[in-house]
């Protein structure tokens, strides 16, 4: 399954990031544990848990990673090549993908990627039982 629309009907809450690769204007994110809502037009009216897949951010224009160690201001990320390894929230607004969550069980990291689109390539998924 390849999903290229309706990012808001995907959930990456508690999804793990196994690897991030940057190549040819794209960022390839190996994802474990994403969720596809039955409301998504490609879900076949079923809820799916993506056991493994690749989220491709296409036509990347820029990216920025931040680290919060207090509530006053974000700091420069100590390892921007791997901004986080567990996603708590993911959103897309005005071509900016915003991910936040943990890195090595330490909170709070943010990653902003401005890109022209996305494709979620599902490698393995299971229907979620209610």
Coordinates of N, CA and C in Angstrom, one line a residue:
X1 N 0.8 -1.2 0.0 CA 0.0 0.0 0.0 C 0.9 1.2 0.0
X2 N 0.5 2.2 -0.8 CA 1.2 3.5 -0.9 C 0.2 4.6 -0.7
X3 N 0.5 5.4 0.3 CA -0.5 6.5 0.7 C 0.2 7.8 0.4
X4 N -0.5 8.7 -0.3 CA 0.1 10.0 -0.7 C -0.8 11.2 -0.4
X5 N -1.9 10.9 0.3 CA -2.8 12.0 0.7 C -3.4 11.8 2.0
X6 N -4.1 12.8 2.5 CA -4.9 12.8 3.8 C -4.0 12.4 5.0
X7 N -2.9 13.2 5.1 CA -1.9 13.0 6.2 C -2.6 13.1 7.6
X8 N -3.7 13.8 7.6 CA -4.4 14.0 8.9 C -5.2 12.7 9.3
X9 N -5.3 11.8 8.4 CA -6.0 10.5 8.7 C -5.0 9.4 9.1
X10 N -3.7 9.8 9.2 CA -2.7 8.9 9.7 C -2.2 9.4 11.1
X11 N -1.9 8.4 11.9 CA -1.4 8.8 13.2 C 0.0 8.1 13.4
X12 N 0.9 8.9 14.0 CA 2.2 8.4 14.3 C 2.5 8.4 15.8
X13 N 1.4 8.5 16.6 CA 1.6 8.5 18.0 C 2.2 7.2 18.5
X14 N 3.3 7.3 19.2 CA 4.1 6.2 19.7 C 4.8 5.4 18.7
X15 N 4.8 5.9 17.4 CA 5.5 5.2 16.4 C 7.0 5.4 16.6
X16 N 7.8 4.3 16.3 CA 9.2 4.3 16.4 C 9.9 4.7 15.1
X17 N 11.0 5.4 15.2 CA 11.8 5.7 14.0 C 13.1 4.8 14.1
X18 N 13.2 3.9 13.2 CA 14.4 3.0 13.2 C 15.6 3.6 12.5
X19 N 15.3 4.4 11.4 CA 16.4 5.0 10.7 C 15.9 6.2 9.9
X20 N 16.8 7.1 9.6 CA 16.5 8.3 8.8 C 17.6 8.4 7.7
X21 N 17.2 8.5 6.5 CA 18.2 8.6 5.4 C 17.8 9.8 4.5
X22 N 18.7 10.7 4.2 CA 18.5 11.8 3.4 C 19.2 11.6 2.1
X23 N 18.4 11.7 1.0 CA 19.0 11.5 -0.4 C 18.2 12.2 -1.4
X24 N 18.8 12.9 -2.3 CA 18.2 13.5 -3.5 C 17.0 14.3 -3.2
X25 N 17.0 15.2 -2.2 CA 15.9 16.1 -1.9 C 14.8 15.4 -1.2
X26 N 15.0 14.2 -0.7 CA 14.0 13.4 0.1 C 14.6 13.0 1.4
X27 N 13.7 12.8 2.4 CA 14.0 12.2 3.7 C 13.2 10.9 3.8
X28 N 13.9 9.8 4.0 CA 13.3 8.5 4.1 C 13.3 8.1 5.6
X29 N 12.1 7.9 6.2 CA 12.0 7.7 7.6 C 11.5 6.2 7.8
X30 N 12.2 5.3 8.3 CA 11.8 4.0 8.6 C 10.9 4.0 9.9
X31 N 9.6 3.7 9.7 CA 8.6 3.8 10.7 C 8.1 2.5 11.2
X32 N 7.9 2.4 12.5 CA 7.3 1.1 13.1 C 6.2 1.6 14.0
X33 N 4.9 1.1 13.8 CA 3.8 1.4 14.7 C 2.9 2.5 14.3
X34 N 2.9 3.0 13.0 CA 2.0 4.0 12.6 C 0.6 3.4 12.5
X35 N -0.4 4.3 12.4 CA -1.8 3.9 12.3 C -2.5 4.6 11.1
X36 N -3.2 3.8 10.4 CA -4.0 4.3 9.3 C -5.5 4.2 9.7
X37 N -6.2 5.3 9.7 CA -7.6 5.3 10.1 C -8.5 4.8 9.0
X38 N -9.6 4.1 9.5 CA -10.6 3.6 8.5 C -11.2 4.7 7.7
X39 N -11.0 6.0 8.2 CA -11.5 7.2 7.4 C -10.7 7.5 6.2
X40 N -9.5 7.0 6.2 CA -8.6 7.3 5.1 C -9.1 6.6 3.8
X41 N -9.2 7.3 2.7 CA -9.7 6.7 1.5 C -9.1 5.4 1.0
X42 N -7.8 5.2 1.3 CA -7.2 4.0 0.9 C -7.2 2.9 1.9
X43 N -7.9 3.0 3.0 CA -7.9 2.1 4.1 C -8.9 0.9 3.9
X44 N -9.7 1.1 2.9 CA -10.7 0.0 2.7 C -11.7 -0.1 3.9
X45 N -12.0 1.0 4.5 CA -12.9 1.1 5.7 C -12.5 0.2 6.9
X46 N -11.1 0.0 7.0 CA -10.6 -0.7 8.1 C -9.5 0.1 8.7
X47 N -9.3 -0.1 10.0 CA -8.2 0.6 10.7 C -7.0 -0.4 10.6
X48 N -5.8 0.2 10.4 CA -4.6 -0.6 10.2 C -3.5 -0.1 11.1
X49 N -2.7 -1.0 11.6 CA -1.4 -0.7 12.3 C -0.3 -1.1 11.4
X50 N 0.5 -0.1 11.1 CA 1.7 -0.3 10.2 C 2.8 -0.8 11.0
X51 N 3.1 -2.1 10.9 CA 4.2 -2.7 11.6 C 5.6 -2.2 11.1
X52 N 5.7 -2.0 9.8 CA 6.9 -1.4 9.2 C 6.5 -0.7 7.9
X53 N 7.2 0.4 7.7 CA 7.0 1.2 6.5 C 8.0 2.3 6.4
X54 N 7.9 3.0 5.3 CA 8.8 4.1 5.1 C 8.0 5.4 4.8
X55 N 8.2 6.4 5.6 CA 7.5 7.7 5.3 C 8.5 8.5 4.5
X56 N 8.2 8.8 3.3 CA 9.1 9.6 2.4 C 8.6 11.0 2.4
X57 N 9.4 11.9 2.8 CA 9.1 13.3 2.6 C 9.8 13.8 1.3
X58 N 9.0 14.3 0.4 CA 9.4 14.5 -1.0 C 9.6 16.0 -1.2
X59 N 10.6 16.3 -2.0 CA 10.9 17.7 -2.4 C 11.2 18.5 -1.2
X60 N 12.1 18.0 -0.3 CA 12.5 18.7 0.9 C 13.1 20.0 0.6
X61 N 12.6 21.1 1.2 CA 13.1 22.4 1.0 C 14.0 22.8 2.2
X62 N 13.6 22.4 3.4 CA 14.4 22.7 4.6 C 14.0 21.8 5.8
X63 N 14.9 21.8 6.8 CA 14.5 21.1 8.0 C 15.2 21.7 9.1
X64 N 14.6 21.6 10.3 CA 15.1 22.2 11.5 C 14.8 21.3 12.7
X65 N 15.7 21.0 13.5 CA 15.5 20.2 14.7 C 15.8 21.0 16.0
X66 N 15.0 20.8 17.0 CA 15.1 21.6 18.2 C 15.0 20.7 19.4
X67 N 15.6 21.1 20.5 CA 15.6 20.3 21.8 C 15.1 21.3 22.9
X68 N 14.2 20.8 23.7 CA 13.7 21.5 24.8 C 14.2 20.9 26.1
X69 N 15.0 21.6 26.9 CA 15.4 21.1 28.2 C 14.8 21.9 29.4
X70 N 14.0 22.9 29.0 CA 13.2 23.7 30.0 C 12.0 24.2 29.2
X71 N 11.2 25.1 29.9 CA 10.0 25.6 29.2 C 10.2 27.0 28.7
X72 N 11.4 27.5 28.6 CA 11.7 28.9 28.2 C 11.9 29.0 26.7
X73 N 12.8 28.2 26.2 CA 13.2 28.4 24.8 C 13.8 27.1 24.2
X74 N 13.5 26.8 23.0 CA 14.1 25.7 22.3 C 15.6 25.9 22.1
X75 N 16.4 24.8 22.1 CA 17.8 24.9 21.9 C 18.2 24.2 20.6
X76 N 19.4 24.4 20.2 CA 19.9 23.7 19.0 C 20.0 22.2 19.4
X77 N 19.5 21.4 18.5 CA 19.5 19.9 18.7 C 20.9 19.4 18.7
X78 N 21.3 18.5 19.7 CA 22.6 18.0 19.7 C 22.9 17.0 18.6
X79 N 21.9 16.3 18.1 CA 22.1 15.3 17.0 C 21.0 15.5 15.9
X80 N 21.1 16.5 15.1 CA 20.0 16.8 14.2 C 19.9 15.7 13.1
X81 N 20.9 14.9 12.9 CA 20.8 13.9 11.8 C 19.7 12.8 12.3
X82 N 19.5 12.7 13.6 CA 18.5 11.7 14.1 C 17.7 12.5 15.1
X83 N 16.8 13.4 14.7 CA 16.1 14.3 15.6 C 15.3 13.6 16.7
X84 N 14.6 12.5 16.4 CA 13.9 11.8 17.5 C 13.8 10.3 17.1
X85 N 13.4 9.5 18.0 CA 13.3 8.1 17.7 C 11.9 7.5 18.1
X86 N 11.1 8.4 18.8 CA 9.7 8.0 19.1 C 8.9 9.2 18.9
X87 N 7.9 9.1 18.0 CA 7.0 10.2 17.7 C 5.8 10.2 18.6
X88 N 5.5 11.4 19.2 CA 4.3 11.5 20.0 C 3.2 12.2 19.2
X89 N 3.6 13.2 18.4 CA 2.7 14.0 17.6 C 3.3 14.2 16.2
X90 N 2.4 14.2 15.2 CA 2.8 14.5 13.8 C 1.7 15.3 13.2
X91 N 2.1 16.3 12.5 CA 1.1 17.1 11.8 C 1.7 17.7 10.5
X92 N 0.8 18.2 9.6 CA 1.2 18.8 8.4 C 0.3 20.0 8.2
X93 N 1.0 21.2 8.1 CA 0.3 22.4 7.9 C 1.2 23.3 7.0
X94 N 0.6 23.8 5.9 CA 1.3 24.7 5.0 C 2.6 24.1 4.5
X95 N 2.6 22.9 4.1 CA 3.8 22.2 3.6 C 4.9 21.9 4.7
X96 N 4.6 22.2 6.0 CA 5.6 21.9 7.0 C 5.1 20.7 7.8
X97 N 5.9 19.7 7.8 CA 5.7 18.5 8.6 C 6.3 18.8 10.0
X98 N 5.5 18.6 11.0 CA 6.0 18.8 12.4 C 5.9 17.5 13.2
X99 N 7.0 17.1 13.7 CA 7.1 15.9 14.5 C 7.6 16.3 15.9
X100 N 7.1 15.7 16.9 CA 7.7 15.9 18.2 C 7.7 14.6 19.0
X101 N 8.6 14.5 20.0 CA 8.6 13.3 20.8 C 9.9 13.1 21.5
X102 N 10.4 11.9 21.6 CA 11.5 11.5 22.4 C 12.7 11.1 21.6
X103 N 13.8 11.1 22.2 CA 15.1 10.5 21.6 C 15.7 9.8 22.8
X104 N 15.9 8.5 22.6 CA 16.4 7.7 23.7 C 15.7 7.8 25.0
X105 N 14.4 7.9 25.0 CA 13.5 8.1 26.1 C 13.6 9.4 26.8
X106 N 14.3 10.3 26.2 CA 14.5 11.7 26.8 C 13.5 12.6 26.0
X107 N 12.7 13.4 26.7 CA 11.8 14.4 26.1 C 12.6 15.7 26.0
X108 N 12.3 16.6 25.3 CA 11.3 16.8 24.3 C 12.0 17.4 23.1
X109 N 11.8 16.8 22.0 CA 12.5 17.1 20.7 C 11.4 17.5 19.7
X110 N 11.8 18.4 18.8 CA 10.9 18.8 17.7 C 11.7 18.7 16.4
X111 N 11.0 18.4 15.3 CA 11.6 18.3 14.0 C 10.6 18.9 13.0
X112 N 11.0 19.9 12.3 CA 10.2 20.6 11.3 C 10.8 20.4 9.9
X113 N 10.0 19.9 9.0 CA 10.5 19.6 7.6 C 9.6 20.3 6.7
X114 N 10.1 21.2 5.9 CA 9.3 21.8 4.8 C 9.5 21.0 3.6
X115 N 8.4 20.4 3.0 CA 8.5 19.5 1.9 C 7.3 19.7 1.0
X116 N 7.4 19.2 -0.2 CA 6.3 19.4 -1.2 C 5.3 18.3 -1.2
X117 N 5.6 17.2 -0.4 CA 4.6 16.1 -0.3 C 5.2 14.9 0.4
X118 N 4.4 13.9 0.5 CA 4.9 12.7 1.2 C 4.3 11.4 0.5
X119 N 4.9 10.3 0.9 CA 4.4 9.0 0.5 C 4.7 8.1 1.6
X120 N 3.7 7.4 2.1 CA 3.9 6.4 3.1 C 3.8 5.0 2.4
X121 N 5.0 4.4 2.4 CA 5.1 3.0 1.7 C 5.0 2.0 2.8
X122 N 3.9 1.3 2.8 CA 3.6 0.3 3.9 C 4.3 -1.0 3.5
X123 N 5.1 -1.5 4.3 CA 5.8 -2.8 4.1 C 5.0 -3.9 4.7
X124 N 4.6 -3.7 5.9 CA 3.8 -4.7 6.6 C 2.7 -4.0 7.5
X125 N 1.5 -4.5 7.5 CA 0.4 -3.9 8.3 C -0.5 -5.0 8.7
X126 N -1.2 -4.8 9.9 CA -2.2 -5.7 10.4 C -3.5 -4.9 10.6
X127 N -4.6 -5.5 10.3 CA -5.9 -4.9 10.6 C -6.0 -4.8 12.1
X128 N -6.4 -3.6 12.6 CA -6.5 -3.4 14.0 C -7.9 -3.9 14.4
X129 N -7.9 -4.7 15.4 CA -9.1 -5.2 16.0 C -9.6 -4.3 17.1
X130 N -10.9 -4.0 17.0 CA -11.5 -3.1 18.0 C -11.5 -3.6 19.4

